[in-house]
Coordinates of C-alpha atoms in Angstrom, one line a residue:
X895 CA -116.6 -47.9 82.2
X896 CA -115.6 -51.4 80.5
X897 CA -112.2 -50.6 81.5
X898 CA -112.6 -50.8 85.2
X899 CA -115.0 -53.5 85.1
X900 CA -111.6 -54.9 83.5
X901 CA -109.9 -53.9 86.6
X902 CA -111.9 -55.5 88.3
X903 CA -111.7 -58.7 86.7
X904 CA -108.2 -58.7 86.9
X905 CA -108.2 -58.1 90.4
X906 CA -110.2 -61.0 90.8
X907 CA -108.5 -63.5 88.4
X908 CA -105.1 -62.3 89.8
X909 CA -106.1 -62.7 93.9
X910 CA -106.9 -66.4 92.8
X911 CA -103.3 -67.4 91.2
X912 CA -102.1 -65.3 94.5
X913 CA -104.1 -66.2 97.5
X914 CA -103.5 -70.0 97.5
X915 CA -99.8 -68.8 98.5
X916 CA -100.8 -67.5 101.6
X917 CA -103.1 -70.4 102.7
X918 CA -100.9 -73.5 102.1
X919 CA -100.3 -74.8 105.6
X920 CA -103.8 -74.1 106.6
X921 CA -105.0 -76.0 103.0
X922 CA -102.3 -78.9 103.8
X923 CA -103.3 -80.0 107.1
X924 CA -107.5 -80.2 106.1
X925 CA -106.8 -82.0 103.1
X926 CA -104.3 -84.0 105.0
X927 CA -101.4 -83.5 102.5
X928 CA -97.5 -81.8 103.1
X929 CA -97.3 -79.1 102.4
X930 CA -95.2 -79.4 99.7
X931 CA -98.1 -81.6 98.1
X932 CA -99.9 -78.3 98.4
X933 CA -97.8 -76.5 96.7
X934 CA -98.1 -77.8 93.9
X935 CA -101.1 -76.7 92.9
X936 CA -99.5 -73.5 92.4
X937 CA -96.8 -75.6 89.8
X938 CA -100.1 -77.0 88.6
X939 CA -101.8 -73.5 88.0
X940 CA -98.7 -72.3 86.6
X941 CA -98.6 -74.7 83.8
X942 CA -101.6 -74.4 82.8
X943 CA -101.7 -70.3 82.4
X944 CA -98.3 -71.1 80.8
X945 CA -99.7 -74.1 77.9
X946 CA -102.9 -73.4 78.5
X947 CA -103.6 -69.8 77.1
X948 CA -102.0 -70.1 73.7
X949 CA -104.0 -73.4 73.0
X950 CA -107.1 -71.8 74.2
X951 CA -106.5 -68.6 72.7
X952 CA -106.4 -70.3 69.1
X953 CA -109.5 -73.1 69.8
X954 CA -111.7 -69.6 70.6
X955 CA -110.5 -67.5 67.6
X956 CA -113.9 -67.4 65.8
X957 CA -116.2 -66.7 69.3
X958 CA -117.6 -63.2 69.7
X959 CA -115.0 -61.6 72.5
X960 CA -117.9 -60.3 74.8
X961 CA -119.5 -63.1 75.0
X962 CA -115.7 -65.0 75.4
X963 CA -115.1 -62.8 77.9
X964 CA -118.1 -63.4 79.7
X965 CA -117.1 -67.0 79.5
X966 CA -114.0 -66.6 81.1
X967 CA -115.1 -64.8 83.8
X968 CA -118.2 -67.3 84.4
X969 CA -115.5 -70.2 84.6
X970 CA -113.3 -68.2 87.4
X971 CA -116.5 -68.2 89.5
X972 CA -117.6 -71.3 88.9
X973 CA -113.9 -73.0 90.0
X974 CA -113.5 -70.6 92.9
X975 CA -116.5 -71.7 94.0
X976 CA -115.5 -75.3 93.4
X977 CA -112.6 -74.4 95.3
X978 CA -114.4 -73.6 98.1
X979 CA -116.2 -76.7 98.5
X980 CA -113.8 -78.8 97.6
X981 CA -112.8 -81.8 100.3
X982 CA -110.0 -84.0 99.0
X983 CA -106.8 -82.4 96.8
X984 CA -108.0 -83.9 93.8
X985 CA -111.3 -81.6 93.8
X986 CA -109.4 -78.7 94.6
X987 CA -106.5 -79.6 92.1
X988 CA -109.2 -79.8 89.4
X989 CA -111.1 -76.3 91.0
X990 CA -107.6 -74.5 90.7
X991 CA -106.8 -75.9 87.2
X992 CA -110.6 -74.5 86.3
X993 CA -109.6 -71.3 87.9
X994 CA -106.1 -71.3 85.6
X995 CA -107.5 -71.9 82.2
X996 CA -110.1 -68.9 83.1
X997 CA -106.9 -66.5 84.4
X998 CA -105.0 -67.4 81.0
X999 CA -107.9 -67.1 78.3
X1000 CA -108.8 -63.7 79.9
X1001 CA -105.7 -61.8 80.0
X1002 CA -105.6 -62.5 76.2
X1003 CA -109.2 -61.5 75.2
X1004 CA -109.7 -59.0 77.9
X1005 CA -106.5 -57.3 76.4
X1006 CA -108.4 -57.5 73.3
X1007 CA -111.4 -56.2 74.3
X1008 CA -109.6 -52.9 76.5
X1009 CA -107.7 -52.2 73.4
X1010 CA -110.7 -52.2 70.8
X1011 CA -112.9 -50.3 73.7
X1012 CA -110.7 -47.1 73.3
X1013 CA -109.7 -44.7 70.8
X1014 CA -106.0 -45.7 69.5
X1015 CA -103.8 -42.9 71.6
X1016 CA -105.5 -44.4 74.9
X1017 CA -104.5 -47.9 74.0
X1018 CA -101.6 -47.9 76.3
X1019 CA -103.8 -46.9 79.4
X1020 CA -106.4 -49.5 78.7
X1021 CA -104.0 -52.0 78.7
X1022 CA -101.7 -50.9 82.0
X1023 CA -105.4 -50.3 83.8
X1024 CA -105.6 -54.1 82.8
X1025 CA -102.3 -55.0 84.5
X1026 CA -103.2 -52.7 87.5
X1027 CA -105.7 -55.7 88.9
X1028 CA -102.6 -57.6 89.1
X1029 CA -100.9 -55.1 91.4
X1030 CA -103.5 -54.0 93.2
X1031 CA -103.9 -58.6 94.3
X1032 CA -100.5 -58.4 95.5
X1033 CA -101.1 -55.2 97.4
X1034 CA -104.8 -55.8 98.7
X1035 CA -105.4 -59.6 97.9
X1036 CA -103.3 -61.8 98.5
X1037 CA -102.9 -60.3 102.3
X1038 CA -106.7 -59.8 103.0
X1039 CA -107.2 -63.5 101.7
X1040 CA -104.2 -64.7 103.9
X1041 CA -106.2 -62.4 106.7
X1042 CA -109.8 -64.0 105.9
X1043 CA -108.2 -67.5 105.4
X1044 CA -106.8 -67.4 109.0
X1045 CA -110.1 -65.8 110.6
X1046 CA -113.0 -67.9 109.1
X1047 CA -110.9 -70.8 107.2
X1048 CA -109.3 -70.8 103.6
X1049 CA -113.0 -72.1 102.0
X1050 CA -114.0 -68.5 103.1
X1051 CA -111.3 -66.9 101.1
X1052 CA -112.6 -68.7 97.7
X1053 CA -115.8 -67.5 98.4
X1054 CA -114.7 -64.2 98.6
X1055 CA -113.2 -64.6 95.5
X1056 CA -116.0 -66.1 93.9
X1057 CA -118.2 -62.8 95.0
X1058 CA -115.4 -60.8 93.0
X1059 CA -115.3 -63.1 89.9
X1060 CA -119.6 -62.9 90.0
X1061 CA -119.3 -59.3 90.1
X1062 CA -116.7 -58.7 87.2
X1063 CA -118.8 -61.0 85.0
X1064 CA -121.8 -58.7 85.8
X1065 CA -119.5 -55.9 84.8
X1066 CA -118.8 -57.6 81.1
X1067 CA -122.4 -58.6 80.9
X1068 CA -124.0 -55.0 81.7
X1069 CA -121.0 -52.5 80.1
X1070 CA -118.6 -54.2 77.4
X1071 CA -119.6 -53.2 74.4
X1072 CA -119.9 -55.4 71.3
X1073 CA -116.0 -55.9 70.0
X1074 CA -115.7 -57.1 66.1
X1075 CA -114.7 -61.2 66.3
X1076 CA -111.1 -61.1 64.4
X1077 CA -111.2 -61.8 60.8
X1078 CA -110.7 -65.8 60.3
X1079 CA -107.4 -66.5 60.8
X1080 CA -106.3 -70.2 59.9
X1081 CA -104.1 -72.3 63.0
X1082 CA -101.2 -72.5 60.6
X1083 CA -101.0 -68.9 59.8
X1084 CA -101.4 -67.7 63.7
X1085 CA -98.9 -69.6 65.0
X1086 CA -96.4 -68.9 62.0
X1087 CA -96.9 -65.0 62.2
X1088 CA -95.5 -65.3 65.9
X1089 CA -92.2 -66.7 64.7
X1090 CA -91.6 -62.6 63.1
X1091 CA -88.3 -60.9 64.3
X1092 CA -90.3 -57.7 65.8
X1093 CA -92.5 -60.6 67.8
X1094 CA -89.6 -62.1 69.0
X1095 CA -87.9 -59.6 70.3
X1096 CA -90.9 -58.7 72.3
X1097 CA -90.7 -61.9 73.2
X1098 CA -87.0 -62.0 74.6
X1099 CA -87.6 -58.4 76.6
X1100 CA -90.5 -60.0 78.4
X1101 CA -88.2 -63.2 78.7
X1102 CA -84.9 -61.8 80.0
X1103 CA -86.6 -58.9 82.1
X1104 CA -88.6 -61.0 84.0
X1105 CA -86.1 -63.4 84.2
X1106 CA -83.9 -61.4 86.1
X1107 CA -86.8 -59.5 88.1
X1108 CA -88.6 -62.8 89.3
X1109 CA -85.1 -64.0 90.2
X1110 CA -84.6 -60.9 93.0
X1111 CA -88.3 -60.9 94.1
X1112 CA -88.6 -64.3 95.0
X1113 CA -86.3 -63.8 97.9
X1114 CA -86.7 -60.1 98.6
X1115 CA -87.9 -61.3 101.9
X1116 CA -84.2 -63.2 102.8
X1117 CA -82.4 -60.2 101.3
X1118 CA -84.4 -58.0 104.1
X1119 CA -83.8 -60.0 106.9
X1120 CA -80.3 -61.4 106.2
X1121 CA -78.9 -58.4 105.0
X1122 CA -81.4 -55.3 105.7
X1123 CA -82.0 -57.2 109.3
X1124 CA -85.4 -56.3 109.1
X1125 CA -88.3 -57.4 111.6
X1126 CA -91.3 -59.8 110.1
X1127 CA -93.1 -56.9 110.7
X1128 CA -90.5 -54.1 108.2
X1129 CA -90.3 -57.0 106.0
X1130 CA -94.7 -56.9 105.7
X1131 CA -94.0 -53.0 105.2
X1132 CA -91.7 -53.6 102.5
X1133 CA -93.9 -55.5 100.5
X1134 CA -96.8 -53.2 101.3
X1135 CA -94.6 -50.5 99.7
X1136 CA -93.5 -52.9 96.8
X1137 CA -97.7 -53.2 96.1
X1138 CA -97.9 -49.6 96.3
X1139 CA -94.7 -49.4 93.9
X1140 CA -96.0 -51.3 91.3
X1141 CA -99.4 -49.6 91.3
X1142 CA -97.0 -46.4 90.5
X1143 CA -95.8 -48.2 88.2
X1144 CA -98.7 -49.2 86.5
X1145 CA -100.0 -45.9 86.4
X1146 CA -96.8 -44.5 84.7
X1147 CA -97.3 -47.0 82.1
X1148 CA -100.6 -45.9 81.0
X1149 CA -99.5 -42.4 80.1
X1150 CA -97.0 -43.4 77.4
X1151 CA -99.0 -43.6 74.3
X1152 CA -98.8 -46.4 72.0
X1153 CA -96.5 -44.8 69.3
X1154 CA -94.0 -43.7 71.9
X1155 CA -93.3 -46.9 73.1
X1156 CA -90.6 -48.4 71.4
X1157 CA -88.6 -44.9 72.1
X1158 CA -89.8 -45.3 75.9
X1159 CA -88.8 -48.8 76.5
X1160 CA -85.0 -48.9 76.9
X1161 CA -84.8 -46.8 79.6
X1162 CA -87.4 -48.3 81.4
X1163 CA -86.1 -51.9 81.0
X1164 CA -82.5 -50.2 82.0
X1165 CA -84.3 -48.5 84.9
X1166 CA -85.2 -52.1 86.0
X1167 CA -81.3 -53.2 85.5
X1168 CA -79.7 -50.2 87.5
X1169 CA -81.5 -51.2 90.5
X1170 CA -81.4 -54.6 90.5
X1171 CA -77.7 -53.9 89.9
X1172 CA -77.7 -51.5 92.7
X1173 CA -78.6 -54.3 95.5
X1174 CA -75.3 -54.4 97.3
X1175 CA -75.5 -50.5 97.9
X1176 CA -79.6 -50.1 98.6
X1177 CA -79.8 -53.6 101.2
X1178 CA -77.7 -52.3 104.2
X1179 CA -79.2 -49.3 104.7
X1180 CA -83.0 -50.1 106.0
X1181 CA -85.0 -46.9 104.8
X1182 CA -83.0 -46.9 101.6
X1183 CA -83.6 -50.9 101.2
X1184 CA -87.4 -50.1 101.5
X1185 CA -87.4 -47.5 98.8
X1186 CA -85.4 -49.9 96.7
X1187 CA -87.9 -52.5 96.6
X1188 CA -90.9 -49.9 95.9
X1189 CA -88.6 -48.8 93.2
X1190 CA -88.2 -52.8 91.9
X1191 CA -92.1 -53.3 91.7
X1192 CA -92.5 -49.8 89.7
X1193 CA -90.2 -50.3 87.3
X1194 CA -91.0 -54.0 86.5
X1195 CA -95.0 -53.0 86.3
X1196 CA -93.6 -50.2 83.8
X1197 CA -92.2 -52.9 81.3
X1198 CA -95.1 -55.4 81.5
X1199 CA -97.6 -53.4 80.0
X1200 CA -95.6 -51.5 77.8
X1201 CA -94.3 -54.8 76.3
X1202 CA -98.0 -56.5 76.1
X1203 CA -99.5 -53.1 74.3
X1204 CA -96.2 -53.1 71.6
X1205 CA -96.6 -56.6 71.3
X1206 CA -100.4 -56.2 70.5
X1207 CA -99.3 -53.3 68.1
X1208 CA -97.1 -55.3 65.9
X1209 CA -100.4 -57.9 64.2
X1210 CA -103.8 -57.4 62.7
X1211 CA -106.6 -57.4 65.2
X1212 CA -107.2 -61.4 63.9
X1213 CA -104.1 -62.2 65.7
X1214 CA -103.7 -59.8 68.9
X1215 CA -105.1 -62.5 71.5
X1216 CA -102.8 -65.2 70.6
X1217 CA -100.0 -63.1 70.9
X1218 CA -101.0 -61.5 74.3
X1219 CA -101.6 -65.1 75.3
X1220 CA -98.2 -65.9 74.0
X1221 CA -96.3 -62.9 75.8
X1222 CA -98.2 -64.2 79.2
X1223 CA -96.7 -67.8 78.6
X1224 CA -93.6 -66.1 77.9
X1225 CA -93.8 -64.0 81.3
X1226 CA -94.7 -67.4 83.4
X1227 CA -91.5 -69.3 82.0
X1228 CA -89.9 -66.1 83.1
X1229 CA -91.3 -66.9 86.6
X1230 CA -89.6 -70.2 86.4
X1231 CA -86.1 -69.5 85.2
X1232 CA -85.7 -66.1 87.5
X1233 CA -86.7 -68.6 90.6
X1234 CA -84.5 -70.9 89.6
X1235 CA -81.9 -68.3 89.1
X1236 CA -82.2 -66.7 92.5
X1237 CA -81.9 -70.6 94.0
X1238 CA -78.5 -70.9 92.1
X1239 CA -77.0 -67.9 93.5
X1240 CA -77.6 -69.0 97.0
X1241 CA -76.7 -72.2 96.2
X1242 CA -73.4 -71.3 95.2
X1243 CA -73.0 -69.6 98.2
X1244 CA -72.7 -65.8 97.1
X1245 CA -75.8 -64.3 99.6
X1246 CA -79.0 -63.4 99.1
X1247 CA -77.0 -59.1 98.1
X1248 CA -75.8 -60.6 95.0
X1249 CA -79.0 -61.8 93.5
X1250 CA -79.9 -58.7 92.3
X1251 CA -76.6 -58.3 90.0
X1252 CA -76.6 -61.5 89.0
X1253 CA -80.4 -61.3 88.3
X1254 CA -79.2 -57.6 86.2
X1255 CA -77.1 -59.7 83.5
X1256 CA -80.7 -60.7 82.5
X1257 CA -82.2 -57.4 82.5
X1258 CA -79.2 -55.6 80.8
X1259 CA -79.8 -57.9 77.5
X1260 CA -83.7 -57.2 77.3
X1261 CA -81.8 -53.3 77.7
X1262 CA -80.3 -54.6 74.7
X1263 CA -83.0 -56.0 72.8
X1264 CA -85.5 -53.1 73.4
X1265 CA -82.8 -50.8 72.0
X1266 CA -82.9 -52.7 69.0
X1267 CA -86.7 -52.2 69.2
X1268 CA -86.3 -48.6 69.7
X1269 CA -84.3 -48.9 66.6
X1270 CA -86.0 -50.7 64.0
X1271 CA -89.5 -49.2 65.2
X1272 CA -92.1 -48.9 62.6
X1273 CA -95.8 -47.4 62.5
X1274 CA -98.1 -49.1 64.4
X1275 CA -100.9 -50.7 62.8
X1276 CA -104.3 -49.7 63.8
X1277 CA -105.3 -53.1 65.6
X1278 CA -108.6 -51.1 66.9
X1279 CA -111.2 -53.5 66.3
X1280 CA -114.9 -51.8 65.5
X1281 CA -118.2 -53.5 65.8
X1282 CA -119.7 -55.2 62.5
X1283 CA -122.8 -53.8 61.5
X1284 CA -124.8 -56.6 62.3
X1285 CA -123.1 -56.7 65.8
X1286 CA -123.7 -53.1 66.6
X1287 CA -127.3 -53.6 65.4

C-alpha cells in the first residue's frame, strides 16, 4: 500500500513544480508583475530542488525516514497552502520555495523509503511507481490545474494541491511502515563516496540523456506546428499522448529487476537516441509525428528510473538518499543545459527538425557510458533497509 500512497505523493509534489507553468499570465497580472517576473519563480523553484536536495539530504541524515517523510509531505501542504493565500510575489516566491525544498527532500527519502518497503527483486518497481506521480502531473495535473486555474482563479489550483499534499501525508502517517534510519554516516565521508567512478557514470547518463531529451521537449510544441503543421488543438493531443507515453514508460521500467539493469540500460538510453535522431523523418508526417513523441516520453521515463534504482544500488543504505538527491540535482541541470541547447539550435538558424539530432549527440554518449556500465557491472548490494528492533517494537 505505502507504495501508492508514494504515488500519490509524487503526483502531488510533481503537479506543484508543473502547474505554476500553466497559470503565469493569470498569476502575473493579480500580483501586478510581467510575466517574465513570474516566471521566475519556476528558475527560483528550480534552484532550489537543484542546491537544495543534497544539502538537505545530508542535514536530515540521522532523522527516522517516516517521520522525514511525513515532514516533507507536511511542508508541501503547508506552502501550497501559503501559495494560495499569498497576495504580493514576495509571499508567493517564499510559498513556492517552501513548496521546492519539500519536492527535493522527498524524492530522496521517499526513494528510500519505496526501496526498503519491498523485497529486493521488486526494488525496481517501487522505484518507477515513484516516478509514475511525475508522469501522471504532466498527463492529469498540470492541464486540470491550468483548467481549474482559468475556471475559479489560480489560488483555487493551490488549494487543490494542498487537498492532494494533506492526503499523501495521511497516506505516510496511516501505511509507511517503520524504515531503519541509515547507519551514521559522517558529512565528509557522504559526499566523498559520491565522487566513485560507478557513481559518476550514473551521474553522466542521467546528465547527457536528459540533456539531450530536455533539449527536444522544450519545443516539441514549435516542432509540431512549424514543421508537423499541427492545430493548437493536435498539438494538446500530442502531449496528451506524450503523458500517456511516459506513463508506458514508467510501467516498463518497473518490470526490469534490479540486477538486470546494468545489462538493460544501453538499449534503452540508445532507444532514446534513435528517435531523437529520427526527428527529420517522424515530424512531416502528422500521425507518425504523434507517435513519435509518445515514443520520446516512454523512452525517457524508461531511463530515469532505471538510472535512480542502479544509482541507489551502488551505496550502503547510510548513503542511498544523498545520492538519489544528487542524481535529481543532476537531472534539473540537465533541464537547464538541454533548454539551453534547443535555444542554440534555433538560434543558429537550423529549425526547430534538427533539434532532435543535435539533442542525440547527447544521448548517444550516455549510450556510451551505460555500455561501460553494462560492462564493468558488479553485484548489487543489498541496500534493503529493515526496521531496528526497538523501531519495529
Amino acid at each position: 500500500m505505502i507504495i501508492y500512497v508514494l504515488l500519490v505523493c509524487s503526483f502531488a509534489v510533481a503537479t506543484a513544480e508543473f502547474v505554476l507553468v500553466g497559470l503565469l499570465p493569470q498569476v502575473a497580472a493579480d500580483l501586478g508583475v510581467s510575466v517574465p517576473a513570474a516566471g521566475q519563480l519556476v528558475t527560483a523553484y528550480m534552484v532550489v530542488v537543484a542546491v537544495g536536495g543534497p544539502v538537505a539530504t545530508v542535514l536530515t541524515r540521522r532523522l527516522p525516514r517516516r517521520e522525514l517523510l511525513a515532514g516533507t509531505m507536511a511542508l508541501a501542504t503547508v506552502s501550497a497552502v501559503a501559495s494560495a493565500m499569498a497576495t504580493s510575489y514576495p509571499m508567493l516566491l517564499s510559498a513556492r520555495l517552501g513548496s521546492a525544498l519539500a519536492q527535493a527532500l522527498f524524492m530522496a527519502v521517499a526513494s528510500q523509503v519505496a526501496m526498503a518497503s519491498v523485497p529486493a527483486e521488486r526494488q525496481t518497481t517501487a522505484v518507477a511507481r515513484l516516478f509514475g506521480g511525475f508522469a501522471l502531473a504532466t498527463v492529469l495535473g498540470l492541464p486540470l490545474g491550468s483548467l481549474v486555474g482559468e475556471a475559479f482563479g489560480w489560488p483555487v489550483t493551490f488549494v487543490a494541491v494542498a487537498v492532494l499534499a494533506a492526503a499523501g501525508l495521511l497516506g505516510v502517517l496511516v501505511f509507511c511502515p517503520r524504515v531503519a534510519t541509515p547507519p551514521p554516516t559522517g558529512v565528509r565521508e557522504s559526499v566523498g563516496g559520491l565522487f566513485r567512478p560507478a557513481l559518476l557514470a550514473g551521474f553522466g547518463v542521467t546528465l547527457l540523456a536528459l540533456t539531450g531529451f530536455v533539449a527536444a521537449f522544450t519545443y516539441v510544441a514549435p516542432m509540431l506546428r512549424e514543421v508537423t503543421g499541427l492545430s493548437p488543438g493536435w498539438v494538446s493531443v500530442g502531449l496528451v499522448g506524450y503523458g500517456l507515453g511516459t506513463i508506458a514508460g514508467n510501467l516498463l521500467a518497473g518490470r526490469v529487476r534490479p540486477d538486470a539493469i546494468s545489462r538493460r540500460l544501453p538499449a534503452a538510453v540508445g532507444a532514446l537516441a534513435v528517435i531523437l535522431l529520427a526527428q527529420p523523418v517522424l515530424l512531416p508526417v502528422p500521425p507518425i509525428a504523434l507517435a513519435g513523441l509518445a515514443l520520446l516520453g516512454a523512452a525517457a521515463f524508461l531511463v530515469v528510473p532505471l538510472v535512480q534504482t542502479w544509482l541507489m544500488g551502488q551505496v550502503d543504505a547510510g548513503s542511498t538518499g544523498l545520492v538519489a538527491a544528487v542524481n535529481i540535482s543532476v537531472a534539473g541541470a540537465a533541464g537547464a543545459l538541454g533548454a539551453a541547447l534547443g535555444g542554440a539550435v534555433l538560434t543558429v538558424g537550423l529549425g526547430p527538425a534538427w533539434i532532435g539530432p543535435v539533442a542525440a549527440v547527447s544521448v548517444l554518449a550516455a549510450t556510451v557510458v551505460a555500455a561501460g556500465i553494462a560492462r564493468q557491472r558488479a553485484p548489487l548490494p543489498d541496500v534493503t533497509a529493515t526496521p531496528t528492533r526497538a523501531e519495529a517494537g
